[in-house]
Short mmCIF file of C-alpha atoms and ligand atoms in Angstrom, two decimals:
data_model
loop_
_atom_site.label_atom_id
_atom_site.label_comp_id
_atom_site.label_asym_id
_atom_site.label_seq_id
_atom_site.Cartn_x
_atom_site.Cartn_y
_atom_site.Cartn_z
CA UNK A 219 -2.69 18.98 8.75
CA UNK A 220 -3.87 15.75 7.69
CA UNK A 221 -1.37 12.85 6.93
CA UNK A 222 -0.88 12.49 2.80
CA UNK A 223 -1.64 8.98 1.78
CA UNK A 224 -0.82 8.06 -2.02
CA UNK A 225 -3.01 5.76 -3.42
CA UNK A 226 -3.02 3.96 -6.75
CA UNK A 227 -5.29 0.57 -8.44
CA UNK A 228 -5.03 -1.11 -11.78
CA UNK A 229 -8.21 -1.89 -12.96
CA UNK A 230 -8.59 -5.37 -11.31
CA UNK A 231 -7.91 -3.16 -8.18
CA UNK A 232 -10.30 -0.36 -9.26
CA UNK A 233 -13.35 -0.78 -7.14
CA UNK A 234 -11.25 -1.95 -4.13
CA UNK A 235 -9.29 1.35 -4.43
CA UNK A 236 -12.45 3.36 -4.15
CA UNK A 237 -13.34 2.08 -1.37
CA UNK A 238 -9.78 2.87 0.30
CA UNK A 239 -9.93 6.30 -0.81
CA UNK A 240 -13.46 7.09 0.92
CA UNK A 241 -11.99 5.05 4.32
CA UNK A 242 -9.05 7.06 4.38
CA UNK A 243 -11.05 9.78 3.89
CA UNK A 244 -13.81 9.25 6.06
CA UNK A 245 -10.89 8.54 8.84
CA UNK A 246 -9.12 11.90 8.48
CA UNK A 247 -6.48 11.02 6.08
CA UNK A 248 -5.51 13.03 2.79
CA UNK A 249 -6.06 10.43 0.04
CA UNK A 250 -4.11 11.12 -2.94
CA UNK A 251 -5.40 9.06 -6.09
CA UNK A 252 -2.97 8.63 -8.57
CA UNK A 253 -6.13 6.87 -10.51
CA UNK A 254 -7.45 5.27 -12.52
CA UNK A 255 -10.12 7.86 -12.04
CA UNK A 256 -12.13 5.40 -14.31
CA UNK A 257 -12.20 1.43 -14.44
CA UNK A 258 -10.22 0.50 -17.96
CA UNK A 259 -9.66 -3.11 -18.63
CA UNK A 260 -6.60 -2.24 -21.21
CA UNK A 261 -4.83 -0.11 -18.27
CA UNK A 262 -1.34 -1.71 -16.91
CA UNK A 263 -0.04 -1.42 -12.61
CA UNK A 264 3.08 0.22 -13.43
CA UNK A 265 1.13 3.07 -14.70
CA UNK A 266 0.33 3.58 -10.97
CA UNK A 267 2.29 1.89 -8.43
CA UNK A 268 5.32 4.15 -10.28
CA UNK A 269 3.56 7.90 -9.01
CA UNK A 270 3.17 6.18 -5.62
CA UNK A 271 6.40 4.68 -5.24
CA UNK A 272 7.65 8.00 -6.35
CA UNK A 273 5.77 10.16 -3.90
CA UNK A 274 7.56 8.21 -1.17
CA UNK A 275 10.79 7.56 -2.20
CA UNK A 276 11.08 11.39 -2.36
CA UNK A 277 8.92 12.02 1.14
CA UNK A 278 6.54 13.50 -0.42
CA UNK A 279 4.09 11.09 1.65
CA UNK A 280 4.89 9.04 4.21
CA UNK A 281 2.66 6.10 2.93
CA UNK A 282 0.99 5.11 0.20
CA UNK A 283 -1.54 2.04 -0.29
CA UNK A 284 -1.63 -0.07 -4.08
CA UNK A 285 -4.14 -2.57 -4.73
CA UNK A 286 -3.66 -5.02 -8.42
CA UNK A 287 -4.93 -8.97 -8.22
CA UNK A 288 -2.25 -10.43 -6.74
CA UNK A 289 -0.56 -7.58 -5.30
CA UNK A 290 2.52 -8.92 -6.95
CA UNK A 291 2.98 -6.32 -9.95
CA UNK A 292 2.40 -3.39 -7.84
CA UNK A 293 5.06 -4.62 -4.97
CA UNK A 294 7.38 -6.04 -7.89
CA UNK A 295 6.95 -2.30 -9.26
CA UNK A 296 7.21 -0.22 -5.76
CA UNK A 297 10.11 -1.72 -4.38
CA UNK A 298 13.00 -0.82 -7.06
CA UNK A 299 12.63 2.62 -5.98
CA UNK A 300 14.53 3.56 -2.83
CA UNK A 301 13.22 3.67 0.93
CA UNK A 302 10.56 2.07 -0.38
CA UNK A 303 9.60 -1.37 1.29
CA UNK A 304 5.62 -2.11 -0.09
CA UNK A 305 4.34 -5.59 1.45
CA UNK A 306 1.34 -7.29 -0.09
CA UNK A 307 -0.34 -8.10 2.69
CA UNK A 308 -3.44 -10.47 2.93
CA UNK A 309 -4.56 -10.34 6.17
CA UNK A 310 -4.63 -8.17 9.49
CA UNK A 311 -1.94 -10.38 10.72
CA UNK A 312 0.46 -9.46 7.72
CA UNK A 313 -0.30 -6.14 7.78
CA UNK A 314 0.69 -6.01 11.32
CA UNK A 315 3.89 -7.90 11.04
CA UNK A 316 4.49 -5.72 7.93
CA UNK A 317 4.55 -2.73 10.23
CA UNK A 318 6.09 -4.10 13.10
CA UNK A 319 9.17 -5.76 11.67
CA UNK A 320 9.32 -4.54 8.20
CA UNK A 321 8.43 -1.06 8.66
CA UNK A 322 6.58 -1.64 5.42
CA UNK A 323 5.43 2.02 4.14
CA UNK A 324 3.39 1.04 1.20
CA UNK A 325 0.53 -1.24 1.57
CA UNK A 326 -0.08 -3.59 -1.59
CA UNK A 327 -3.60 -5.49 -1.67
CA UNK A 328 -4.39 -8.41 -3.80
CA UNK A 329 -7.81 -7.40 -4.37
CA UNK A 330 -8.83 -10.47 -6.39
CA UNK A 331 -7.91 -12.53 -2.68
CA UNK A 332 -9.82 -10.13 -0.31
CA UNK A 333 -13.32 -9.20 0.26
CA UNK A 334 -13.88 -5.57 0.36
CA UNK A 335 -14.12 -6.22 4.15
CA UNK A 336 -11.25 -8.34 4.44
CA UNK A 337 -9.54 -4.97 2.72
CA UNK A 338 -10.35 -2.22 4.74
CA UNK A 339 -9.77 -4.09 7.90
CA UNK A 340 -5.97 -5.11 6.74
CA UNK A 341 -5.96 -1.35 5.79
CA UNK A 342 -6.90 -0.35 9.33
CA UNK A 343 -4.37 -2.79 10.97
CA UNK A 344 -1.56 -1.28 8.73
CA UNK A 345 -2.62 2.56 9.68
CA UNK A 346 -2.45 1.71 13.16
CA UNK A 347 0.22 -0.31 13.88
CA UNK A 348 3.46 1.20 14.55
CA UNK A 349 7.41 -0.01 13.64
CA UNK A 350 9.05 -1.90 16.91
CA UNK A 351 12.76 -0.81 15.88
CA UNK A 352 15.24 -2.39 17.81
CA UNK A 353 16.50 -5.47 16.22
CA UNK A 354 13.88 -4.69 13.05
CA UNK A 355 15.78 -1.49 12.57
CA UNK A 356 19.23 -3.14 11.95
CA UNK A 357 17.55 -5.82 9.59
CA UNK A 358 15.59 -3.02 7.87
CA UNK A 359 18.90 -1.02 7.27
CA UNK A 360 20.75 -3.95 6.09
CA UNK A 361 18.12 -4.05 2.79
CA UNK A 362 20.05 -0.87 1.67
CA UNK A 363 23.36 -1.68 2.56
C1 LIG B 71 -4.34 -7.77 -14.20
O1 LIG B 71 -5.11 -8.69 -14.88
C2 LIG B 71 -3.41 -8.46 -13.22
O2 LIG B 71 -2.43 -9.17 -13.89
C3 LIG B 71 -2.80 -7.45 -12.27
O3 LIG B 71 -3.81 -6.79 -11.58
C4 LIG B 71 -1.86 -7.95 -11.19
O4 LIG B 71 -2.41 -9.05 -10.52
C5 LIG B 71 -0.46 -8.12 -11.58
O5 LIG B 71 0.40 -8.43 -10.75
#
């Protein structure tokens, strides 16, 4: 069965998020989209960074992906709910450390900072990178303590 992926935009995130849903798609995953299923320029990020954050704080999904401007709003938003650790991430490089030492399972984008390019190629990074553990596992335990 295809990995669940929970996905969710605001609507400066919008277009970036479609794009995210076909990749996932198009590379075998099982995008859920929270929405918007429409761009509106009135909607607000905790509208959808709350059903994702949800979704893996109860293991529903192992992973979701959230893309606002900054990426702040949606990470501000994601990470009060537990197990979740959501890292904006702005380049491959992030992504990978993200994954590596943070064991970060929600990807944030700041879609007004990365080309659509830029996006799916941090995206890609983040999929494939795996958690080290060792040391990273004590630090990443001590955020819940
Ligand atoms: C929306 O204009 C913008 O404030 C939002 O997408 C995000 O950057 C908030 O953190």
């Amino acid at each position: 069965m295809s990995e669940q992926i929970y996905v969710g935009a605001d609507h400066a995130g919008y277009a970036l998020k479609q794009k995210l849903v076909e990749e996932l798609r198009r590379l075998g995953y099982d995008p859920v989209d929270v929405g918007p299923k429409t761009l509106d320029p009135q909607d607000d990020f905790p509208d959808y960074a709350k059903p994702v954050a949800e979704a893996v704080s109860a293991g529903k999904a192992p992973r979701g992906v959230l893309t606002c401007g900054t990426g702040l709003g949606m990470s501000y938003t994601a990470n009060r709910f537990p197990k979740v650790r959501a890292a904006v991430a702005w380049s491959p490089e992030v992504a990978e450390l993200a994954r590596k030492h943070n064991d970060a399972n929600i990807l944030v984008l700041p879609s007004r900072f990365v080309s659509e390019q830029e996006g799916l190629e941090i995206l890609h990074k983040w999929l494939d990178t795996a958690f080290e553990g060792g040391r990273h596992s004590r630090r990443v335990a001590k955020i819940d303590e």
